């Protein structure tokens, strides 16, 4: 690229990844230097935010997609701080959740790593006596180091802690994050720290005890140990504020602008869609795997081929508003449903009990939500809204052991291909994508496919993509090749 100024960057996709990448590029948050480029964000839908989405239910806007972020994560905190949202951070009022297991709501044990306990006693009351004995016995067996690049979570852990821990605890917790099947998910990618221990032949419970702090009784004098947070108004506030900030910083954000392909244009790029073509010095592809594969197919076939191998889970989120007096007390923040229970819902969140900001929305109304569908079980999404709602209400009533009043309002949100599945070998697929894309100076990928599916990890991937872009432009402005350019 010839040294010049006035560079143009196109970001494809305006989910949290694309918006964060655009923001990080304009903010130059790692300080590559050189002038800020002109940034255009292209989004196929008629709104920004992707899975971070709010809808009016019962007269108030509540989240119908993602609803919480990891508090200890630097990338999520950077974004919130840089948007001036620190004073709107709020944490769950309760972290006590349950597992709907064998017809009872059983307290979800604390101090586990995605359901794997620190000690045989750590599985709480979820296991039967025989299953608890299996866990004790399995945890005494020595396993040799694993000389494989990856293993599926379910079988690997079943050997080490017993199948019941996998089915009753790990599956609902990991399933909650990935909407996935524990027997297909990659241990290396979904439980990396435990994978390191398993690969080294270390006992699993010892490894968990080293990673997870011992649960302690709440101490009113100690500072609270927050794990999750959101913003008052919900996570849907973040993309809206980001959008406004991007406009204020001079970015051009176009909705209803689906990108069809990216083409080479000398040492630059052409981003093409039905509304025309935009020339760019650098491009961030912040799309779900199938769409990213589509736009890269002709230009970077190796990346597209690897991306096509990423399976996606689809799910529906059913949000309900109830009269507060009629529905009465609800226990804790909600409950998870193990797949072995063969229920329609896989989780329920009692939003008003969990989030102080939801509780404060109304003295008369409470909100809760349930999710249905997981990887390989998308049929539920084909049902009409009323049937999905009926399934959700029937399971809720069965779990709570009582009839429920008629909701004052409901909303069914379908998330088709909402969550990428980190299947066995995912890390290698991501490595292939990044290697192929990395050979093209100024091209970068970001989103839930790469460094973790959570919002925080997605923001991290966006910041990494922004760094690639800014380093490339800084190198170009100085008339030098950057390290990435040489790669
Ligand atoms: C129901 C649900 C609940 C979740 N809950 C949580 C949670 O509580 N906490 C958490 O941390 N994570 C949660 N997640 C995960 C997390 O929200 C997502 O992984 C993350 O938001 C993904 O962001 P993204 O920008 O990568 O993708 P997306 O949000 O999918 O954004 C991609 C964008 O690209 C656009 N697009 C697609 N094709 C094109 C094209 N050809 N041209 C232009 N634009 C295009 C799409 O319209 C979309 O806006 C949840 C996910 C789901 C589905």
Short mmCIF file of C-alpha atoms and ligand atoms in Angstrom, two decimals:
data_model
loop_
_atom_site.label_atom_id
_atom_site.label_comp_id
_atom_site.label_asym_id
_atom_site.label_seq_id
_atom_site.Cartn_x
_atom_site.Cartn_y
_atom_site.Cartn_z
CA UNK A 1 0.00 0.00 0.00
CA UNK A 2 1.36 3.45 -0.89
CA UNK A 3 1.83 5.84 2.06
CA UNK A 4 -1.11 8.24 2.18
CA UNK A 5 -3.77 9.44 4.61
CA UNK A 6 -7.55 9.38 4.65
CA UNK A 7 -7.85 5.64 4.93
CA UNK A 8 -11.22 3.92 4.72
CA UNK A 9 -12.22 0.96 6.89
CA UNK A 10 -15.36 -1.08 6.33
CA UNK A 11 -16.79 -3.16 9.18
CA UNK A 12 -19.22 -5.81 8.00
CA UNK A 13 -21.92 -6.62 10.58
CA UNK A 14 -23.23 -4.41 13.39
CA UNK A 15 -23.64 -6.92 16.19
CA UNK A 16 -21.70 -6.20 19.34
CA UNK A 17 -18.53 -7.44 17.57
CA UNK A 18 -18.80 -5.12 14.57
CA UNK A 19 -19.86 -2.09 16.60
CA UNK A 20 -17.08 -2.68 19.14
CA UNK A 21 -14.51 -3.12 16.37
CA UNK A 22 -15.57 0.16 14.74
CA UNK A 23 -15.43 1.92 18.11
CA UNK A 24 -12.01 0.47 18.98
CA UNK A 25 -10.67 1.47 15.55
CA UNK A 26 -11.85 5.06 15.99
CA UNK A 27 -10.72 5.18 19.63
CA UNK A 28 -7.36 3.59 18.67
CA UNK A 29 -7.47 2.07 22.11
CA UNK A 30 -4.07 0.43 21.92
CA UNK A 31 -2.38 3.49 20.43
CA UNK A 32 -1.10 2.48 16.97
CA UNK A 33 -1.00 6.15 16.08
CA UNK A 34 -1.67 7.75 12.68
CA UNK A 35 -4.87 9.58 11.79
CA UNK A 36 -8.22 7.97 12.49
CA UNK A 37 -9.59 6.38 9.32
CA UNK A 38 -13.10 6.89 7.98
CA UNK A 39 -15.19 3.98 9.19
CA UNK A 40 -18.30 2.59 7.52
CA UNK A 41 -20.33 -0.13 9.23
CA UNK A 42 -22.58 -2.23 6.99
CA UNK A 43 -25.45 -4.16 8.59
CA UNK A 44 -27.93 -6.40 6.78
CA UNK A 45 -30.77 -6.02 9.30
CA UNK A 46 -32.82 -2.89 9.85
CA UNK A 47 -31.29 -2.38 13.29
CA UNK A 48 -27.87 -2.66 14.95
CA UNK A 49 -27.01 -4.86 17.92
CA UNK A 50 -27.51 -8.42 16.60
CA UNK A 51 -28.17 -10.69 19.58
CA UNK A 52 -28.18 -7.70 21.97
CA UNK A 53 -31.78 -6.72 21.50
CA UNK A 54 -34.58 -5.19 23.56
CA UNK A 55 -38.32 -5.37 22.91
CA UNK A 56 -41.30 -3.84 24.70
CA UNK A 57 -43.09 -6.52 26.72
CA UNK A 58 -45.68 -5.53 29.33
CA UNK A 59 -45.12 -1.85 28.53
CA UNK A 60 -41.34 -1.85 29.19
CA UNK A 61 -38.28 -2.61 27.08
CA UNK A 62 -36.50 -5.75 28.31
CA UNK A 63 -33.72 -7.87 26.84
CA UNK A 64 -34.94 -10.66 24.57
CA UNK A 65 -31.42 -11.78 23.61
CA UNK A 66 -28.26 -11.73 25.69
CA UNK A 67 -28.81 -10.32 29.16
CA UNK A 68 -25.56 -10.37 31.15
CA UNK A 69 -21.83 -9.81 30.80
CA UNK A 70 -18.78 -11.10 32.66
CA UNK A 71 -17.79 -8.51 35.25
CA UNK A 72 -14.17 -9.62 35.62
CA UNK A 73 -13.49 -9.26 31.91
CA UNK A 74 -11.28 -6.35 30.81
CA UNK A 75 -12.79 -6.09 27.34
CA UNK A 76 -16.38 -5.79 28.51
CA UNK A 77 -15.36 -3.28 31.18
CA UNK A 78 -13.30 -1.29 28.65
CA UNK A 79 -16.30 -0.97 26.36
CA UNK A 80 -18.69 0.03 29.11
CA UNK A 81 -16.21 2.56 30.54
CA UNK A 82 -15.31 4.04 27.20
CA UNK A 83 -19.02 4.60 26.52
CA UNK A 84 -19.43 6.39 29.85
CA UNK A 85 -21.77 3.70 31.17
CA UNK A 86 -19.90 2.84 34.39
CA UNK A 87 -22.50 4.49 36.59
CA UNK A 88 -25.22 2.32 35.03
CA UNK A 89 -23.52 -0.99 35.87
CA UNK A 90 -25.78 -3.26 37.91
CA UNK A 91 -25.34 -6.80 39.24
CA UNK A 92 -27.72 -9.70 39.83
CA UNK A 93 -29.61 -9.33 43.13
CA UNK A 94 -29.35 -13.07 43.67
CA UNK A 95 -27.12 -15.77 42.30
CA UNK A 96 -29.10 -18.64 43.75
CA UNK A 97 -30.34 -20.75 40.85
CA UNK A 98 -31.76 -24.26 40.67
CA UNK A 99 -31.64 -27.33 38.48
CA UNK A 100 -34.97 -28.87 37.54
CA UNK A 101 -33.99 -32.47 38.08
CA UNK A 102 -36.22 -35.54 38.62
CA UNK A 103 -39.26 -33.33 39.09
CA UNK A 104 -37.72 -31.06 41.77
CA UNK A 105 -36.02 -27.69 41.76
CA UNK A 106 -32.69 -28.52 43.42
CA UNK A 107 -30.25 -25.75 44.39
CA UNK A 108 -27.47 -25.44 41.81
CA UNK A 109 -24.28 -26.12 43.78
CA UNK A 110 -21.93 -23.15 44.09
CA UNK A 111 -18.19 -23.30 43.53
CA UNK A 112 -18.18 -25.56 40.46
CA UNK A 113 -16.44 -25.07 37.14
CA UNK A 114 -19.29 -25.31 34.66
CA UNK A 115 -20.85 -27.95 36.91
CA UNK A 116 -17.67 -29.88 37.72
CA UNK A 117 -17.31 -29.77 41.51
CA UNK A 118 -14.17 -29.07 43.52
CA UNK A 119 -14.70 -32.22 45.63
CA UNK A 120 -17.09 -35.19 45.70
CA UNK A 121 -19.27 -33.28 48.20
CA UNK A 122 -19.44 -30.27 45.88
CA UNK A 123 -22.21 -31.68 43.66
CA UNK A 124 -24.75 -30.82 46.35
CA UNK A 125 -28.14 -32.50 46.28
CA UNK A 126 -28.33 -32.91 42.53
CA UNK A 127 -27.00 -36.49 42.47
CA UNK A 128 -28.61 -39.64 43.86
CA UNK A 129 -26.60 -41.62 46.43
CA UNK A 130 -25.46 -44.06 43.73
CA UNK A 131 -24.40 -41.21 41.45
CA UNK A 132 -22.53 -39.53 44.28
CA UNK A 133 -20.73 -42.84 44.90
CA UNK A 134 -19.85 -42.99 41.18
CA UNK A 135 -18.38 -39.49 41.43
CA UNK A 136 -16.32 -40.46 44.48
CA UNK A 137 -15.05 -43.59 42.76
CA UNK A 138 -14.38 -41.96 39.39
CA UNK A 139 -12.45 -39.16 41.05
CA UNK A 140 -9.95 -41.63 42.56
CA UNK A 141 -9.01 -43.19 39.21
CA UNK A 142 -5.68 -41.96 37.80
CA UNK A 143 -5.80 -40.94 34.12
CA UNK A 144 -2.71 -40.73 31.93
CA UNK A 145 -1.90 -37.55 29.98
CA UNK A 146 -3.93 -37.11 26.80
CA UNK A 147 -1.90 -36.91 23.60
CA UNK A 148 -4.77 -35.74 21.40
CA UNK A 149 -5.45 -32.19 20.20
CA UNK A 150 -8.95 -32.16 21.70
CA UNK A 151 -11.71 -34.29 23.23
CA UNK A 152 -15.51 -33.93 23.50
CA UNK A 153 -16.51 -32.63 26.95
CA UNK A 154 -19.14 -35.26 27.75
CA UNK A 155 -17.18 -38.50 27.33
CA UNK A 156 -13.93 -36.98 28.67
CA UNK A 157 -15.57 -35.81 31.88
CA UNK A 158 -17.86 -38.84 32.26
CA UNK A 159 -14.74 -41.02 32.59
CA UNK A 160 -13.30 -38.71 35.23
CA UNK A 161 -16.31 -37.61 37.31
CA UNK A 162 -19.14 -39.97 36.28
CA UNK A 163 -21.90 -39.56 33.74
CA UNK A 164 -24.40 -38.10 36.21
CA UNK A 165 -22.25 -35.02 36.88
CA UNK A 166 -22.05 -34.51 33.12
CA UNK A 167 -25.78 -34.99 32.51
CA UNK A 168 -27.18 -33.21 35.57
CA UNK A 169 -24.69 -30.35 36.02
CA UNK A 170 -22.20 -29.82 33.18
CA UNK A 171 -24.72 -30.21 30.38
CA UNK A 172 -27.25 -27.64 31.69
CA UNK A 173 -24.50 -25.13 32.51
CA UNK A 174 -22.52 -25.51 29.29
CA UNK A 175 -25.83 -25.87 27.45
CA UNK A 176 -26.83 -22.54 28.94
CA UNK A 177 -23.81 -20.89 27.37
CA UNK A 178 -23.68 -22.67 24.00
CA UNK A 179 -27.18 -24.16 23.70
CA UNK A 180 -25.07 -27.13 22.76
CA UNK A 181 -24.74 -30.84 23.34
CA UNK A 182 -22.11 -31.70 25.85
CA UNK A 183 -21.09 -34.82 23.91
CA UNK A 184 -20.18 -32.72 20.86
CA UNK A 185 -18.58 -29.64 22.43
CA UNK A 186 -14.82 -29.28 22.45
CA UNK A 187 -13.17 -29.53 25.84
CA UNK A 188 -10.17 -27.56 24.60
CA UNK A 189 -12.31 -24.63 23.44
CA UNK A 190 -15.12 -24.58 26.00
CA UNK A 191 -13.20 -25.49 29.18
CA UNK A 192 -9.62 -24.53 28.28
CA UNK A 193 -8.18 -24.48 31.79
CA UNK A 194 -9.66 -27.85 32.66
CA UNK A 195 -8.49 -29.20 29.31
CA UNK A 196 -4.91 -28.22 30.15
CA UNK A 197 -5.19 -30.24 33.38
CA UNK A 198 -6.85 -33.22 31.68
CA UNK A 199 -4.26 -33.21 28.90
CA UNK A 200 -1.51 -33.23 31.56
CA UNK A 201 -3.14 -36.19 33.35
CA UNK A 202 -4.02 -34.17 36.47
CA UNK A 203 -7.04 -35.21 38.58
CA UNK A 204 -10.05 -33.17 37.46
CA UNK A 205 -11.40 -32.31 40.91
CA UNK A 206 -7.96 -31.07 42.05
CA UNK A 207 -7.76 -28.92 38.93
CA UNK A 208 -11.20 -27.42 39.61
CA UNK A 209 -10.24 -26.76 43.24
CA UNK A 210 -7.19 -24.85 41.98
CA UNK A 211 -9.25 -22.79 39.52
CA UNK A 212 -12.47 -22.08 41.45
CA UNK A 213 -12.40 -20.41 44.86
CA UNK A 214 -14.07 -22.28 47.70
CA UNK A 215 -17.66 -21.07 48.08
CA UNK A 216 -18.09 -19.10 51.28
CA UNK A 217 -21.01 -18.00 53.36
CA UNK A 218 -22.02 -14.44 52.44
CA UNK A 219 -20.11 -11.99 54.65
CA UNK A 220 -21.97 -8.69 54.95
CA UNK A 221 -18.65 -6.91 55.73
CA UNK A 222 -16.70 -8.31 52.75
CA UNK A 223 -16.93 -6.65 49.32
CA UNK A 224 -19.28 -8.68 47.09
CA UNK A 225 -17.65 -11.00 44.53
CA UNK A 226 -19.52 -10.05 41.38
CA UNK A 227 -19.32 -12.42 38.43
CA UNK A 228 -21.92 -10.91 36.09
CA UNK A 229 -23.26 -7.47 35.35
CA UNK A 230 -25.43 -5.59 32.96
CA UNK A 231 -26.34 -1.97 32.31
CA UNK A 232 -29.52 -0.46 33.72
CA UNK A 233 -31.98 -0.86 30.87
CA UNK A 234 -30.33 -4.14 29.81
CA UNK A 235 -27.52 -5.17 27.49
CA UNK A 236 -29.62 -3.83 24.59
CA UNK A 237 -28.58 -0.36 25.79
CA UNK A 238 -24.94 -1.03 24.84
CA UNK A 239 -25.35 -1.27 21.03
CA UNK A 240 -27.68 1.73 21.05
CA UNK A 241 -25.14 3.87 22.92
CA UNK A 242 -22.34 2.46 20.74
CA UNK A 243 -24.28 3.39 17.63
CA UNK A 244 -24.74 6.98 18.84
CA UNK A 245 -21.04 7.20 19.75
CA UNK A 246 -19.99 5.93 16.33
CA UNK A 247 -22.15 8.56 14.63
CA UNK A 248 -20.73 11.25 16.92
CA UNK A 249 -17.21 10.07 16.02
CA UNK A 250 -17.99 10.47 12.32
CA UNK A 251 -18.65 6.84 11.37
CA UNK A 252 -21.18 5.98 8.70
CA UNK A 253 -23.49 3.21 9.95
CA UNK A 254 -25.76 1.77 7.27
CA UNK A 255 -28.51 -0.69 8.14
CA UNK A 256 -30.39 -2.66 5.50
CA UNK A 257 -27.03 -3.07 3.72
CA UNK A 258 -26.25 -6.80 3.33
CA UNK A 259 -22.73 -7.54 2.14
CA UNK A 260 -22.48 -10.26 -0.50
CA UNK A 261 -18.75 -10.54 -1.01
CA UNK A 262 -15.35 -8.99 -0.49
CA UNK A 263 -13.07 -8.66 -3.51
CA UNK A 264 -9.39 -7.76 -3.83
CA UNK A 265 -8.64 -4.37 -5.39
CA UNK A 266 -4.87 -4.20 -5.74
CA UNK A 267 -3.64 -3.88 -2.15
CA UNK A 268 -7.10 -2.66 -1.11
CA UNK A 269 -10.57 -4.23 -0.95
CA UNK A 270 -13.98 -3.81 -2.50
CA UNK A 271 -16.98 -4.65 -0.32
CA UNK A 272 -19.93 -5.55 -2.52
CA UNK A 273 -23.67 -5.83 -1.88
CA UNK A 274 -26.94 -5.18 -3.68
CA UNK A 275 -26.69 -1.48 -2.80
CA UNK A 276 -23.32 -1.04 -4.49
CA UNK A 277 -19.60 -1.40 -3.80
CA UNK A 278 -17.41 0.39 -1.25
CA UNK A 279 -13.62 0.54 -1.61
CA UNK A 280 -11.64 0.12 1.59
CA UNK A 281 -8.06 -0.04 2.84
CA UNK A 282 -9.02 -2.46 5.59
CA UNK A 283 -12.06 -4.64 6.35
CA UNK A 284 -13.33 -6.30 9.51
CA UNK A 285 -15.70 -9.20 8.89
CA UNK A 286 -17.82 -9.36 12.07
CA UNK A 287 -20.43 -11.90 10.97
CA UNK A 288 -21.66 -15.27 12.23
CA UNK A 289 -19.71 -18.17 10.69
CA UNK A 290 -22.05 -19.07 7.78
CA UNK A 291 -22.40 -15.44 6.66
CA UNK A 292 -18.66 -14.83 7.08
CA UNK A 293 -18.04 -17.93 4.95
CA UNK A 294 -20.36 -16.50 2.30
CA UNK A 295 -18.66 -13.12 1.97
CA UNK A 296 -15.16 -14.68 2.02
CA UNK A 297 -15.95 -17.72 -0.18
CA UNK A 298 -14.48 -16.54 -3.47
CA UNK A 299 -11.66 -14.43 -2.03
CA UNK A 300 -10.36 -16.48 0.95
CA UNK A 301 -11.67 -20.01 0.26
CA UNK A 302 -9.55 -21.66 2.97
CA UNK A 303 -11.13 -19.45 5.62
CA UNK A 304 -14.61 -19.94 4.16
CA UNK A 305 -14.14 -23.71 4.11
CA UNK A 306 -13.17 -23.77 7.80
CA UNK A 307 -16.06 -21.47 8.72
CA UNK A 308 -18.60 -23.71 6.99
CA UNK A 309 -17.57 -26.44 9.46
CA UNK A 310 -18.91 -24.43 12.42
CA UNK A 311 -22.36 -25.71 13.43
CA UNK A 312 -24.86 -23.25 14.92
CA UNK A 313 -27.60 -23.69 17.50
CA UNK A 314 -30.99 -22.02 17.15
CA UNK A 315 -33.25 -21.19 20.03
CA UNK A 316 -36.34 -19.23 21.03
CA UNK A 317 -36.51 -16.88 23.99
CA UNK A 318 -40.02 -16.50 25.42
CA UNK A 319 -40.44 -13.40 27.57
CA UNK A 320 -43.52 -13.06 29.77
CA UNK A 321 -44.87 -10.29 31.94
CA UNK A 322 -47.15 -11.31 34.84
CA UNK A 323 -49.21 -9.46 37.39
CA UNK A 324 -46.93 -9.39 40.44
CA UNK A 325 -49.63 -10.33 42.96
CA UNK A 326 -51.12 -13.06 40.82
CA UNK A 327 -47.88 -14.94 40.13
CA UNK A 328 -46.55 -14.68 43.69
CA UNK A 329 -43.00 -15.44 44.80
CA UNK A 330 -40.54 -17.08 42.41
CA UNK A 331 -37.44 -18.89 43.73
CA UNK A 332 -34.04 -17.25 43.12
CA UNK A 333 -32.77 -16.15 39.74
CA UNK A 334 -34.23 -19.08 37.81
CA UNK A 335 -33.43 -22.66 36.91
CA UNK A 336 -31.65 -24.83 34.36
CA UNK A 337 -33.08 -27.96 32.79
CA UNK A 338 -30.75 -30.89 31.98
CA UNK A 339 -31.35 -32.35 28.49
CA UNK A 340 -31.86 -35.81 30.06
CA UNK A 341 -35.09 -34.47 31.54
CA UNK A 342 -36.49 -34.24 27.97
CA UNK A 343 -38.43 -31.05 28.67
CA UNK A 344 -39.15 -28.35 26.13
CA UNK A 345 -37.58 -25.46 28.04
CA UNK A 346 -33.88 -25.55 28.76
CA UNK A 347 -33.75 -22.67 31.21
CA UNK A 348 -35.90 -20.08 32.94
CA UNK A 349 -34.74 -16.71 34.26
CA UNK A 350 -36.85 -14.86 36.81
CA UNK A 351 -35.74 -11.50 35.49
CA UNK A 352 -37.40 -9.32 38.14
CA UNK A 353 -35.85 -11.43 40.91
CA UNK A 354 -32.45 -11.54 39.23
CA UNK A 355 -32.01 -7.97 38.00
CA UNK A 356 -32.73 -4.96 40.21
CA UNK A 357 -33.27 -2.79 37.13
CA UNK A 358 -36.05 -5.10 35.87
CA UNK A 359 -37.62 -5.27 39.33
CA UNK A 360 -37.69 -1.47 39.47
CA UNK A 361 -39.56 -1.21 36.16
CA UNK A 362 -42.95 -1.68 37.81
CA UNK A 363 -44.49 -2.32 41.25
CA UNK A 364 -47.30 -4.27 39.56
CA UNK A 365 -45.54 -6.44 36.99
CA UNK A 366 -42.80 -9.07 37.03
CA UNK A 367 -40.89 -10.35 34.01
CA UNK A 368 -39.44 -13.76 33.38
CA UNK A 369 -38.10 -15.57 30.36
CA UNK A 370 -37.54 -19.13 29.22
CA UNK A 371 -35.47 -20.54 26.38
CA UNK A 372 -36.30 -23.46 24.13
CA UNK A 373 -34.22 -25.29 21.53
CA UNK A 374 -30.61 -26.37 21.47
CA UNK A 375 -28.07 -27.58 18.92
CA UNK A 376 -29.67 -30.21 16.70
CA UNK A 377 -33.13 -29.49 18.16
CA UNK A 378 -34.38 -26.49 16.21
CA UNK A 379 -37.82 -27.94 15.34
CA UNK A 380 -39.44 -25.94 18.11
CA UNK A 381 -38.68 -22.75 16.15
CA UNK A 382 -41.00 -23.92 13.36
CA UNK A 383 -44.01 -23.88 15.70
CA UNK A 384 -46.30 -20.84 15.78
CA UNK A 385 -45.69 -18.39 18.64
CA UNK A 386 -48.79 -19.53 20.57
CA UNK A 387 -47.58 -23.13 20.67
CA UNK A 388 -44.08 -22.13 21.78
CA UNK A 389 -45.67 -20.04 24.50
CA UNK A 390 -47.91 -22.93 25.60
CA UNK A 391 -44.90 -25.27 25.84
CA UNK A 392 -43.02 -22.71 27.92
CA UNK A 393 -45.97 -22.10 30.24
CA UNK A 394 -46.64 -25.83 30.72
CA UNK A 395 -43.02 -26.55 31.69
CA UNK A 396 -42.87 -23.51 33.96
CA UNK A 397 -46.00 -24.58 35.79
CA UNK A 398 -44.68 -28.13 36.14
CA UNK A 399 -41.33 -26.91 37.48
CA UNK A 400 -42.95 -24.56 39.98
CA UNK A 401 -45.53 -27.19 40.92
CA UNK A 402 -48.50 -24.87 40.58
CA UNK A 403 -50.83 -23.36 38.03
CA UNK A 404 -49.72 -20.07 36.57
CA UNK A 405 -51.91 -17.03 35.96
CA UNK A 406 -52.36 -15.80 32.39
CA UNK A 407 -49.45 -13.50 31.47
CA UNK A 408 -50.35 -9.86 30.88
CA UNK A 409 -48.04 -9.82 27.86
CA UNK A 410 -45.67 -12.18 26.04
CA UNK A 411 -43.05 -12.11 23.32
CA UNK A 412 -41.41 -14.91 21.35
CA UNK A 413 -38.00 -14.17 19.86
CA UNK A 414 -36.44 -16.69 17.50
CA UNK A 415 -32.66 -16.71 17.26
CA UNK A 416 -31.90 -18.76 14.16
CA UNK A 417 -28.23 -19.74 14.21
CA UNK A 418 -27.86 -17.64 17.36
CA UNK A 419 -24.92 -19.46 18.91
CA UNK A 420 -21.90 -21.06 17.24
CA UNK A 421 -21.02 -24.52 18.54
CA UNK A 422 -17.41 -24.93 19.61
CA UNK A 423 -17.24 -28.56 18.49
CA UNK A 424 -14.20 -30.82 18.78
CA UNK A 425 -11.41 -29.30 16.67
CA UNK A 426 -12.85 -25.78 16.89
CA UNK A 427 -9.52 -24.25 17.90
CA UNK A 428 -7.91 -25.66 14.75
CA UNK A 429 -10.74 -24.35 12.58
CA UNK A 430 -10.30 -20.89 14.09
CA UNK A 431 -6.54 -21.18 13.57
CA UNK A 432 -7.13 -21.99 9.89
CA UNK A 433 -9.46 -19.00 9.46
CA UNK A 434 -7.09 -16.58 11.17
CA UNK A 435 -4.06 -17.88 9.26
CA UNK A 436 -5.83 -17.53 5.89
CA UNK A 437 -7.27 -14.09 6.68
CA UNK A 438 -3.98 -12.98 8.27
CA UNK A 439 -2.19 -13.41 4.94
CA UNK A 440 -4.28 -10.51 3.60
CA UNK A 441 -3.00 -7.22 5.04
CA UNK A 442 -5.71 -5.17 6.72
CA UNK A 443 -8.32 -7.95 6.69
CA UNK A 444 -9.54 -9.22 10.06
CA UNK A 445 -12.38 -11.27 11.52
CA UNK A 446 -14.30 -10.77 14.78
CA UNK A 447 -17.34 -12.21 16.50
CA UNK A 448 -18.67 -15.06 18.57
CA UNK A 449 -17.02 -17.71 16.37
CA UNK A 450 -13.46 -17.02 17.42
CA UNK A 451 -12.43 -16.40 21.03
CA UNK A 452 -15.55 -17.35 23.00
CA UNK A 453 -19.29 -16.97 22.48
CA UNK A 454 -19.97 -14.60 25.37
CA UNK A 455 -20.38 -10.87 24.86
CA UNK A 456 -17.11 -10.15 26.66
CA UNK A 457 -15.08 -12.56 24.52
CA UNK A 458 -16.76 -11.18 21.42
CA UNK A 459 -15.72 -7.65 22.37
CA UNK A 460 -12.19 -9.03 22.90
CA UNK A 461 -12.15 -10.43 19.37
CA UNK A 462 -13.33 -7.05 18.09
CA UNK A 463 -10.51 -5.22 19.87
CA UNK A 464 -8.02 -7.72 18.41
CA UNK A 465 -9.41 -7.08 14.92
CA UNK A 466 -9.23 -3.32 15.49
CA UNK A 467 -5.57 -3.65 16.46
CA UNK A 468 -4.82 -5.53 13.23
CA UNK A 469 -6.52 -2.80 11.23
CA UNK A 470 -4.89 0.13 13.03
CA UNK A 471 -1.43 -1.48 12.90
CA UNK A 472 -1.89 -2.07 9.20
CA UNK A 473 -2.96 1.52 8.56
CA UNK A 474 -0.17 2.90 10.76
CA UNK A 475 2.34 0.75 8.88
CA UNK A 476 0.89 1.88 5.56
CA UNK A 477 0.96 5.55 6.58
CA UNK A 478 4.61 5.18 7.56
CA UNK A 479 5.30 3.38 4.29
CA UNK A 480 6.38 0.23 6.10
CA UNK A 481 4.98 -3.26 6.31
CA UNK A 482 3.67 -4.28 9.72
CA UNK A 483 4.39 -7.69 11.15
CA UNK A 484 0.90 -8.90 10.21
CA UNK A 485 1.34 -7.60 6.69
CA UNK A 486 4.51 -9.62 6.29
CA UNK A 487 2.78 -12.77 7.63
C1 LIG B 1 -30.50 -16.09 23.03
C2 LIG B 1 -29.07 -15.76 23.34
C3 LIG B 1 -28.74 -15.37 24.63
C4 LIG B 1 -27.41 -15.04 24.93
N1 LIG B 1 -27.12 -14.64 26.20
C5 LIG B 1 -25.86 -14.22 26.49
C6 LIG B 1 -25.58 -13.65 27.76
O1 LIG B 1 -26.46 -13.47 28.60
N2 LIG B 1 -24.29 -13.25 28.00
C7 LIG B 1 -23.31 -13.39 27.07
O2 LIG B 1 -22.16 -13.02 27.34
N3 LIG B 1 -23.56 -13.90 25.83
C8 LIG B 1 -24.81 -14.31 25.53
N4 LIG B 1 -25.09 -14.80 24.28
C9 LIG B 1 -24.02 -14.82 23.28
C10 LIG B 1 -23.71 -13.43 22.73
O3 LIG B 1 -24.81 -12.58 22.88
C11 LIG B 1 -23.38 -13.49 21.26
O4 LIG B 1 -22.43 -14.49 21.02
C12 LIG B 1 -22.83 -12.17 20.74
O5 LIG B 1 -23.73 -11.13 21.02
C13 LIG B 1 -22.55 -12.29 19.26
O6 LIG B 1 -22.20 -11.03 18.73
P1 LIG B 1 -21.69 -10.91 17.23
O7 LIG B 1 -21.52 -9.49 16.93
O8 LIG B 1 -20.53 -11.82 17.03
O9 LIG B 1 -22.85 -11.57 16.33
P2 LIG B 1 -24.34 -11.10 16.06
O10 LIG B 1 -24.97 -10.48 17.23
O11 LIG B 1 -25.00 -12.28 15.45
O12 LIG B 1 -24.17 -9.94 14.96
C14 LIG B 1 -23.87 -10.22 13.63
C15 LIG B 1 -24.52 -9.15 12.78
O13 LIG B 1 -24.18 -9.36 11.41
C16 LIG B 1 -25.32 -9.06 10.63
N5 LIG B 1 -25.17 -9.70 9.32
C17 LIG B 1 -25.35 -11.01 9.01
N6 LIG B 1 -25.06 -11.21 7.71
C18 LIG B 1 -24.69 -10.02 7.20
C19 LIG B 1 -24.25 -9.58 5.91
N7 LIG B 1 -24.14 -10.44 4.87
N8 LIG B 1 -23.94 -8.28 5.73
C20 LIG B 1 -24.03 -7.40 6.76
N9 LIG B 1 -24.46 -7.75 7.99
C21 LIG B 1 -24.77 -9.05 8.21
C22 LIG B 1 -26.46 -9.59 11.45
O14 LIG B 1 -27.70 -9.02 11.05
C23 LIG B 1 -26.05 -9.18 12.85
O15 LIG B 1 -26.53 -7.90 13.21
C24 LIG B 1 -26.40 -15.14 23.94
C25 LIG B 1 -26.74 -15.55 22.64
C26 LIG B 1 -28.05 -15.85 22.34
C27 LIG B 1 -28.41 -16.28 20.95
#
